[in-house]
PDB file of C-alpha atoms and ligand atoms in Angstrom:
ATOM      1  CA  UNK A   1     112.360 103.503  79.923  1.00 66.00           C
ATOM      2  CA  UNK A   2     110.133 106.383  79.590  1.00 81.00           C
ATOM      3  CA  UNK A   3     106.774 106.619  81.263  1.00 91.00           C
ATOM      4  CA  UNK A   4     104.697 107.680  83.605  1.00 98.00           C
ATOM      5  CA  UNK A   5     105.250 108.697  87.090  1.00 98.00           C
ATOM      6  CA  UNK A   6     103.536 108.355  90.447  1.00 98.00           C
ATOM      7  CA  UNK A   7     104.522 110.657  93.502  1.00 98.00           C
ATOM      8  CA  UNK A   8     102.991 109.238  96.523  1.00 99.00           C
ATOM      9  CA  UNK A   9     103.436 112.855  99.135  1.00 99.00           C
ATOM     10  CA  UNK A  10     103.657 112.515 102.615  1.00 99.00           C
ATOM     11  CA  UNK A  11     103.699 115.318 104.681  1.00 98.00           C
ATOM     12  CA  UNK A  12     101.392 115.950 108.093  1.00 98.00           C
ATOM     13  CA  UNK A  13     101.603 119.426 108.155  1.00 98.00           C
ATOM     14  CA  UNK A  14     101.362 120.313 104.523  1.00 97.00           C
ATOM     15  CA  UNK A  15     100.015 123.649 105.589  1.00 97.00           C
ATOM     16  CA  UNK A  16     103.163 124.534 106.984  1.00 98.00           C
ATOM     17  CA  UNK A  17     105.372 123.024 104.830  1.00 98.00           C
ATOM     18  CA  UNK A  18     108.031 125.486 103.040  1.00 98.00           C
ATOM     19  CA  UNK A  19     109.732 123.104 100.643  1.00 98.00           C
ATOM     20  CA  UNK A  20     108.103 119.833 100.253  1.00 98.00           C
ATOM     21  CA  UNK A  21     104.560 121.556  99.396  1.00 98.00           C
ATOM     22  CA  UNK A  22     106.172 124.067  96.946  1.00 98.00           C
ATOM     23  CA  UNK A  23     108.294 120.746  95.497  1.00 98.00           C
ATOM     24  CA  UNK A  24     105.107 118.681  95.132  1.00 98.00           C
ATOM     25  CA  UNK A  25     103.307 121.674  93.485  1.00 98.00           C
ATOM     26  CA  UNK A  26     105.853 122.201  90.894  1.00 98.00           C
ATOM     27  CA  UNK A  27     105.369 118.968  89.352  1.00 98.00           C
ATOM     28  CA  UNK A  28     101.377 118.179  89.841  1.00 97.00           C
ATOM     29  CA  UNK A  29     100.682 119.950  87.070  1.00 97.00           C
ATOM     30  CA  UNK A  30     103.276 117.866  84.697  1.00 98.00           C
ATOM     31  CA  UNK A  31     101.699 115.545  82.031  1.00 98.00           C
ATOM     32  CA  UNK A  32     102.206 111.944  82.587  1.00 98.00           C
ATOM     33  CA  UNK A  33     102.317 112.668  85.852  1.00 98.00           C
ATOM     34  CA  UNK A  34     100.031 111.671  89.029  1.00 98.00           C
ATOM     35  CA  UNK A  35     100.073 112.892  92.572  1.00 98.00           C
ATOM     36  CA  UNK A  36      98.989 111.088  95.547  1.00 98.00           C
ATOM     37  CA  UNK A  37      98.912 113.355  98.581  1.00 98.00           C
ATOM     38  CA  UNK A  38      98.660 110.800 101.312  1.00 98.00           C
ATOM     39  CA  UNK A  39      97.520 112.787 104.207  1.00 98.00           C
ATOM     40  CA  UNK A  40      94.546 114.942 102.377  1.00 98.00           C
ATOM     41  CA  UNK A  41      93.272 111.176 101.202  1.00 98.00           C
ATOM     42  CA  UNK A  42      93.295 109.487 103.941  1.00 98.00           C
ATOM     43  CA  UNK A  43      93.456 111.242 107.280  1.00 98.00           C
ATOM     44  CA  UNK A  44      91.984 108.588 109.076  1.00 98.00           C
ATOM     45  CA  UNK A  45      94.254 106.380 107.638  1.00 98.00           C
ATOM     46  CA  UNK A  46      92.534 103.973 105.718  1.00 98.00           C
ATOM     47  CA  UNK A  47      93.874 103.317 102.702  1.00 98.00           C
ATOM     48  CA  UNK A  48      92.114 101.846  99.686  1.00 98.00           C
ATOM     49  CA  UNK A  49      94.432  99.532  99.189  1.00 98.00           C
ATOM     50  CA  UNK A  50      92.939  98.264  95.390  1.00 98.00           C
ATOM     51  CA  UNK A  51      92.893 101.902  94.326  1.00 98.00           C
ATOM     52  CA  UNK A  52      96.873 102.435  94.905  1.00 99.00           C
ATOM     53  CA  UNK A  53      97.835  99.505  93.659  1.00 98.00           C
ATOM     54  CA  UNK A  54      96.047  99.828  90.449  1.00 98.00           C
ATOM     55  CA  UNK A  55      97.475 103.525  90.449  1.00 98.00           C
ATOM     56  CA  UNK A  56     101.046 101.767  90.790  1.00 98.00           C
ATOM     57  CA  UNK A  57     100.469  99.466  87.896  1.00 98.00           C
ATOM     58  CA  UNK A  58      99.390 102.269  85.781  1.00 98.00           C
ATOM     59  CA  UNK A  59     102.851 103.780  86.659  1.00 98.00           C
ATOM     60  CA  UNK A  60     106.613 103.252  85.228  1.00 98.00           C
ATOM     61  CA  UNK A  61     108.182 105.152  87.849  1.00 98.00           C
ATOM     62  CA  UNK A  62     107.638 105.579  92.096  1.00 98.00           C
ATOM     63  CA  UNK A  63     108.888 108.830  93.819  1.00 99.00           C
ATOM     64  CA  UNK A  64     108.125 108.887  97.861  1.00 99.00           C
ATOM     65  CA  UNK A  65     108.098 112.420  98.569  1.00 99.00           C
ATOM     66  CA  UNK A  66     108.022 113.578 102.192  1.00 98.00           C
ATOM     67  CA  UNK A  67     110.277 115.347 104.928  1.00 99.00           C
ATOM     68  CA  UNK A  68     112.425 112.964 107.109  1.00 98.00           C
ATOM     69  CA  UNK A  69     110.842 111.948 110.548  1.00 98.00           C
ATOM     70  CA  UNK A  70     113.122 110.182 113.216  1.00 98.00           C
ATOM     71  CA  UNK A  71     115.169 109.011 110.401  1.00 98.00           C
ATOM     72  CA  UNK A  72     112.353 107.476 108.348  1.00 98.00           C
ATOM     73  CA  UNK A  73     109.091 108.437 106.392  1.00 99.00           C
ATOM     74  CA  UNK A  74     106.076 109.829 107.900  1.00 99.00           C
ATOM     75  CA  UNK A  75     103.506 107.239 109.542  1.00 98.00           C
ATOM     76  CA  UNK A  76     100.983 107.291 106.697  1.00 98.00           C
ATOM     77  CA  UNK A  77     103.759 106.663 104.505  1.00 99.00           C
ATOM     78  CA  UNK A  78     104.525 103.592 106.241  1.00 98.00           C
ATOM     79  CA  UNK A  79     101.217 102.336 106.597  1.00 98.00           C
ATOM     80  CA  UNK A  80     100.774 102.974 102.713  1.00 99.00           C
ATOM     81  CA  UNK A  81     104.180 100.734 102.448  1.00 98.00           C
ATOM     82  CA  UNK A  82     102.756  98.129 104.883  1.00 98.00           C
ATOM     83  CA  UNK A  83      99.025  97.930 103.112  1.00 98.00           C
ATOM     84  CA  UNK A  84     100.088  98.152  99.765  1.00 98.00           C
ATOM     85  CA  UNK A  85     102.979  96.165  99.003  1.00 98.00           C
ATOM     86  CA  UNK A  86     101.388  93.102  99.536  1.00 98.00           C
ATOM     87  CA  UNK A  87     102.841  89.504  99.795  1.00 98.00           C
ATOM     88  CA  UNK A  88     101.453  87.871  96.418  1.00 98.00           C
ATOM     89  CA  UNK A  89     101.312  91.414  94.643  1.00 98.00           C
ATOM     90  CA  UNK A  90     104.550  93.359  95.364  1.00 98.00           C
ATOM     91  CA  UNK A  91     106.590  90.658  96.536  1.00 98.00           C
ATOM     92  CA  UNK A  92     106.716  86.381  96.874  1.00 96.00           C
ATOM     93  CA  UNK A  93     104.752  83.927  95.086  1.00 93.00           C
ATOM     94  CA  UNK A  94     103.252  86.246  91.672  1.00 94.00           C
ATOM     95  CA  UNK A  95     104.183  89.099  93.895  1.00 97.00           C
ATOM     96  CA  UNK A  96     105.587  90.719  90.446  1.00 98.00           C
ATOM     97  CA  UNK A  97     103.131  93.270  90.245  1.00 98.00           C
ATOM     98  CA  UNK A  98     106.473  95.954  90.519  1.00 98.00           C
ATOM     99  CA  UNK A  99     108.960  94.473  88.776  1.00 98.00           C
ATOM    100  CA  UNK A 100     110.797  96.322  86.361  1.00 98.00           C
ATOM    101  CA  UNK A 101     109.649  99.865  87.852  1.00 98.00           C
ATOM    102  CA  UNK A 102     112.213 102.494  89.547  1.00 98.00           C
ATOM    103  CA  UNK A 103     111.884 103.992  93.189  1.00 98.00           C
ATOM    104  CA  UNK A 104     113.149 107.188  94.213  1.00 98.00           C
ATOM    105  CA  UNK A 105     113.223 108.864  97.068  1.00 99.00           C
ATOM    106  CA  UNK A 106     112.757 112.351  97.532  1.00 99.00           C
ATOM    107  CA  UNK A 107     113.523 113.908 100.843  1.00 98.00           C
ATOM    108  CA  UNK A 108     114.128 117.075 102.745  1.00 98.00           C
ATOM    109  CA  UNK A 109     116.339 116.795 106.141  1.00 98.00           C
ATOM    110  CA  UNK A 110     115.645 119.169 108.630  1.00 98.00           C
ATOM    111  CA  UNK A 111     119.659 118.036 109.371  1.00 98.00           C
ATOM    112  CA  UNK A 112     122.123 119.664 107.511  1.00 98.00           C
ATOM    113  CA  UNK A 113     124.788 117.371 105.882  1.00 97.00           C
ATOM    114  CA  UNK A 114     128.060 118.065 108.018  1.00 98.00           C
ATOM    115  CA  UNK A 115     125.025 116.344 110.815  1.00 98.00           C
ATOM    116  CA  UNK A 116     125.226 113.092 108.735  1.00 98.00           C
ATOM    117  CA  UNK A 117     128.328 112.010 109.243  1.00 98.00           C
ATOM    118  CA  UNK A 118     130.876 109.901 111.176  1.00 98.00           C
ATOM    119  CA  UNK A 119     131.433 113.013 112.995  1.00 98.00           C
ATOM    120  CA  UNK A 120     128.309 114.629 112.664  1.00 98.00           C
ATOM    121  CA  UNK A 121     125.549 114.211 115.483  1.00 97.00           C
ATOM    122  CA  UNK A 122     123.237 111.806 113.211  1.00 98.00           C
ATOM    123  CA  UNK A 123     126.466 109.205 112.757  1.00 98.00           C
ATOM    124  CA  UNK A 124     124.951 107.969 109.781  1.00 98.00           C
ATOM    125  CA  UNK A 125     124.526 109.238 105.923  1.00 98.00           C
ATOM    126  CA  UNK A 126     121.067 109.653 104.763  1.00 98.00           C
ATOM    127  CA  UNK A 127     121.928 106.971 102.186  1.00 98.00           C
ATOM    128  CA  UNK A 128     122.363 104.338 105.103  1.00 98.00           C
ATOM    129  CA  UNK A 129     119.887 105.891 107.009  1.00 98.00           C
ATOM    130  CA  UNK A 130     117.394 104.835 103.691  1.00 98.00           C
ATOM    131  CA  UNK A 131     119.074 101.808 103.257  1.00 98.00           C
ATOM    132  CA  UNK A 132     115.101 100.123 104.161  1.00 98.00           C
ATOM    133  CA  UNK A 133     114.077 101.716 101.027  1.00 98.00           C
ATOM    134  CA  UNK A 134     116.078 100.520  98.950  1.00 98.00           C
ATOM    135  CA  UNK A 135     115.663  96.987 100.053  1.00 98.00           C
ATOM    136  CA  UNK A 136     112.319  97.079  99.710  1.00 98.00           C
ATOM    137  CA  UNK A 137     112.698  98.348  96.095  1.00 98.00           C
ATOM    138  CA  UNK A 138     115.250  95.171  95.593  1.00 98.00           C
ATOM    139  CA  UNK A 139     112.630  92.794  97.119  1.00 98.00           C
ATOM    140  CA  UNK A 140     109.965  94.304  95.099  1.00 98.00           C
ATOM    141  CA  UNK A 141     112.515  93.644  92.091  1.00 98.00           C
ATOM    142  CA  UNK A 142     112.656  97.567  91.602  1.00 98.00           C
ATOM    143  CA  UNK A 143     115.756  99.812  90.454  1.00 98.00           C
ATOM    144  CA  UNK A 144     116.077 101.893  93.133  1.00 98.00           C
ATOM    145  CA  UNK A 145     117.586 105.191  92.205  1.00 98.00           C
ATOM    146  CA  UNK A 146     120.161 107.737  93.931  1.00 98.00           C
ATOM    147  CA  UNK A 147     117.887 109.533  96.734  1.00 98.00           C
ATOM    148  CA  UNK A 148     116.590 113.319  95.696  1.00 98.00           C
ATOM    149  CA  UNK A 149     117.807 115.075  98.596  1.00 98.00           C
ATOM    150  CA  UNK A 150     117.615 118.476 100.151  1.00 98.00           C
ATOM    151  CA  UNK A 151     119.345 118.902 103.552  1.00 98.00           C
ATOM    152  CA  UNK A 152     119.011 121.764 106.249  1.00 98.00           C
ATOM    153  CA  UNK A 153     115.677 121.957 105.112  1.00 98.00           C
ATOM    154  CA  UNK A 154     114.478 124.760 108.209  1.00 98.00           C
ATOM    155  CA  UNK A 155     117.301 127.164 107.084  1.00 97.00           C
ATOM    156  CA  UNK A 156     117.653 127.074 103.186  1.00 97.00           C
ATOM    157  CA  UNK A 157     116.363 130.662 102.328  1.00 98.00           C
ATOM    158  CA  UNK A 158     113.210 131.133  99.428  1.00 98.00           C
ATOM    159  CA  UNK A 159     115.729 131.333  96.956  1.00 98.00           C
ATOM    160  CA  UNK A 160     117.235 127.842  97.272  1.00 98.00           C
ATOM    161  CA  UNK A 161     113.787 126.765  97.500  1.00 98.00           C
ATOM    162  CA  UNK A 162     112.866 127.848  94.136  1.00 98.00           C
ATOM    163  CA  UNK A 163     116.227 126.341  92.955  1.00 98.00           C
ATOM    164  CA  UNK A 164     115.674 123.139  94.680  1.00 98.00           C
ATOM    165  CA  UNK A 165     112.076 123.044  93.330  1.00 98.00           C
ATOM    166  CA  UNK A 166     113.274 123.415  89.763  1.00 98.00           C
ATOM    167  CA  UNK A 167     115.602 120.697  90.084  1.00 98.00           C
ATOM    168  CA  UNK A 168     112.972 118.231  91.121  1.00 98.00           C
ATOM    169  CA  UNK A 169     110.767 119.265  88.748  1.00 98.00           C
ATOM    170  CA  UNK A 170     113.193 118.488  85.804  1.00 98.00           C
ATOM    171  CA  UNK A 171     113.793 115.499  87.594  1.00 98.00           C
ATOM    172  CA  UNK A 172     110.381 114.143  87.493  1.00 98.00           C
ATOM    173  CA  UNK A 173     110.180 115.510  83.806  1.00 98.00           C
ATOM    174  CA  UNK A 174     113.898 113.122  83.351  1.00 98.00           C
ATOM    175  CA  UNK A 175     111.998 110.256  84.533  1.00 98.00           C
ATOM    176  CA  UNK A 176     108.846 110.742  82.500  1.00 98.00           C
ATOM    177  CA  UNK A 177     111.321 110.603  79.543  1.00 97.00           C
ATOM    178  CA  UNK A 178     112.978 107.760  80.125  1.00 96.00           C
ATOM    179  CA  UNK A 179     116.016 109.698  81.814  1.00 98.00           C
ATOM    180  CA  UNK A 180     116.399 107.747  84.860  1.00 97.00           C
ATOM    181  CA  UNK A 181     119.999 109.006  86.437  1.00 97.00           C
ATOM    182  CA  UNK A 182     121.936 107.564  88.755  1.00 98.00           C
ATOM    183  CA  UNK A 183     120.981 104.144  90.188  1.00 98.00           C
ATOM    184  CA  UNK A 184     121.875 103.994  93.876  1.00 97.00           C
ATOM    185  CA  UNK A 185     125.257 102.531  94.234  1.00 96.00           C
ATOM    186  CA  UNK A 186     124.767  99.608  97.428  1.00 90.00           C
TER     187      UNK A 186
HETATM  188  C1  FMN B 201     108.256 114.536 113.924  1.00 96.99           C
HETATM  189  C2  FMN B 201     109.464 115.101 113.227  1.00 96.99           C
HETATM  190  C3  FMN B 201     110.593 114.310 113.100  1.00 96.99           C
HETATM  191  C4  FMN B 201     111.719 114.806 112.439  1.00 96.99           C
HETATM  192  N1  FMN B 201     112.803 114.001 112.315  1.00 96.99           N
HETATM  193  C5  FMN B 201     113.900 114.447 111.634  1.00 96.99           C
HETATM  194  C6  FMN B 201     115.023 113.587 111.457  1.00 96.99           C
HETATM  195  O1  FMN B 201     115.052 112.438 111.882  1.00 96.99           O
HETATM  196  N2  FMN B 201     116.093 114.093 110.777  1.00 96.99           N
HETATM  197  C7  FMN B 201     116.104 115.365 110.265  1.00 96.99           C
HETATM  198  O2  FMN B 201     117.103 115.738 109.651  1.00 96.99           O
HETATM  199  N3  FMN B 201     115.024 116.188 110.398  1.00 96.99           N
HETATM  200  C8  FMN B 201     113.933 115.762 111.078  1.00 96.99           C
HETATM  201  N4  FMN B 201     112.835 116.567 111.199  1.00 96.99           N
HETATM  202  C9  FMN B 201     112.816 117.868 110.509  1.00 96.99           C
HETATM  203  C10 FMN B 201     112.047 117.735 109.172  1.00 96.99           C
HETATM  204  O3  FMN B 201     112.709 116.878 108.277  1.00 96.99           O
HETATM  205  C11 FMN B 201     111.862 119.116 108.542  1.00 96.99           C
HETATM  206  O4  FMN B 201     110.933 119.783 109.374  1.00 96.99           O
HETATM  207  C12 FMN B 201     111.348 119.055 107.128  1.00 96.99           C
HETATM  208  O5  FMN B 201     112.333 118.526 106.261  1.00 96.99           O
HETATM  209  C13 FMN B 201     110.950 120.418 106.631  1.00 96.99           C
HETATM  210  O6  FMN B 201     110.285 120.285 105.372  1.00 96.99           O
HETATM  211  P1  FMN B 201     108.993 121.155 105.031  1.00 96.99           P
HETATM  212  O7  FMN B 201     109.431 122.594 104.843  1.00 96.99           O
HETATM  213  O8  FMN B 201     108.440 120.591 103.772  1.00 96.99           O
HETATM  214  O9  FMN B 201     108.029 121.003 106.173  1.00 96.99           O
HETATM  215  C14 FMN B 201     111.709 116.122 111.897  1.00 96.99           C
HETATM  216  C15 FMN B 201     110.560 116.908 112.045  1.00 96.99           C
HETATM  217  C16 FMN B 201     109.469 116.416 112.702  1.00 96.99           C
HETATM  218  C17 FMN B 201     108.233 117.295 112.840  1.00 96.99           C
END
């Protein structure tokens, strides 16, 4: 199903960001492709609700983009989830408004991935750990797709950051095209 695609960035310190910045500015400039950078919109918070969902409708494909806080999405992020996604809109009664569309998730742990593990200090994979995601894609009767992630995020040097910025960046050019990729196996 080729498309467009929507990247809805969350990140409070974009300033000093070192990988999610550089990974949202690879692919802002890509055609058929919009960027919503939560925090520089709306620092007080207050979303315009009508505006992003009429930006989702517009779009095929969903990417939330941001760093992993306390095992989750930064605040805005949430409150975007919470405002947006409305009952009647994004979910029950003609709440079809997302149907048919793909989420992915597109993360950087500041953990590296021996940490989530069984064994590791986090106990869980990231997978499980996003598990909330991907039920809210399945409520929203999304497809939600295997999770873009980069792990040990404070130690990967500038060279891995270019690499991991070129990846997402044909990513997001994938998606545009139809190429969706995995689909996240429950
Ligand atoms: C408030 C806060 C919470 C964080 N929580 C986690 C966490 O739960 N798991 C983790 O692996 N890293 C955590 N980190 C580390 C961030 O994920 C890391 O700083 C980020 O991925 C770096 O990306 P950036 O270069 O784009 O800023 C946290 C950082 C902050 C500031």
């Amino acid at each position: 199903m080729s498309g467009t695609v929507l990247i809805i960035y969350a990140h409070p310190a974009h300033q000093t960001s070192r990988v999610n910045r550089r990974m949202m500015e690879t692919a802002r400039d890509l055609e058929g492709v919009t960027v919503r950078d939560l925090y520089e919109l709306y620092p007080d918070f207050h979303i315009k609700v009508k505006i992003e969902q009429a930006l989702i409708e517009k779009h095929t494909h969903i990417v939330f983009q941001h760093p992993f806080f306390w095992y989750s999405c930064p605040s805005l992020l949430k409150e975007y989830i919470d405002l947006t996604l409305s009952y009647g809109w994004a979910y029950g009664p003609q709440g079809t408004a997302l149907n048919g569309k793909t989420l992915l998730s597109a993360i950087t742990t500041g953990g590296g991935a021996d940490a989530y593990k069984r064994t590791g200090h986090n106990f869980y994979t990231v997978n499980e750990l996003l598990q909330p995601f991907d039920q809210t894609a399945r409520l929203c009767g999304m497809t939600y797709l295997e999770p873009f992630i980069l792990n040990g995020s404070l130690q990967v040097n500038d060279q891995a950051i270019d690499a991991h910025c070129n990846r997402y960046r044909q990513k997001i050019i994938d998606l545009r095209n139809g190429d969706i990729g995995e689909v996240y196996q429950r």
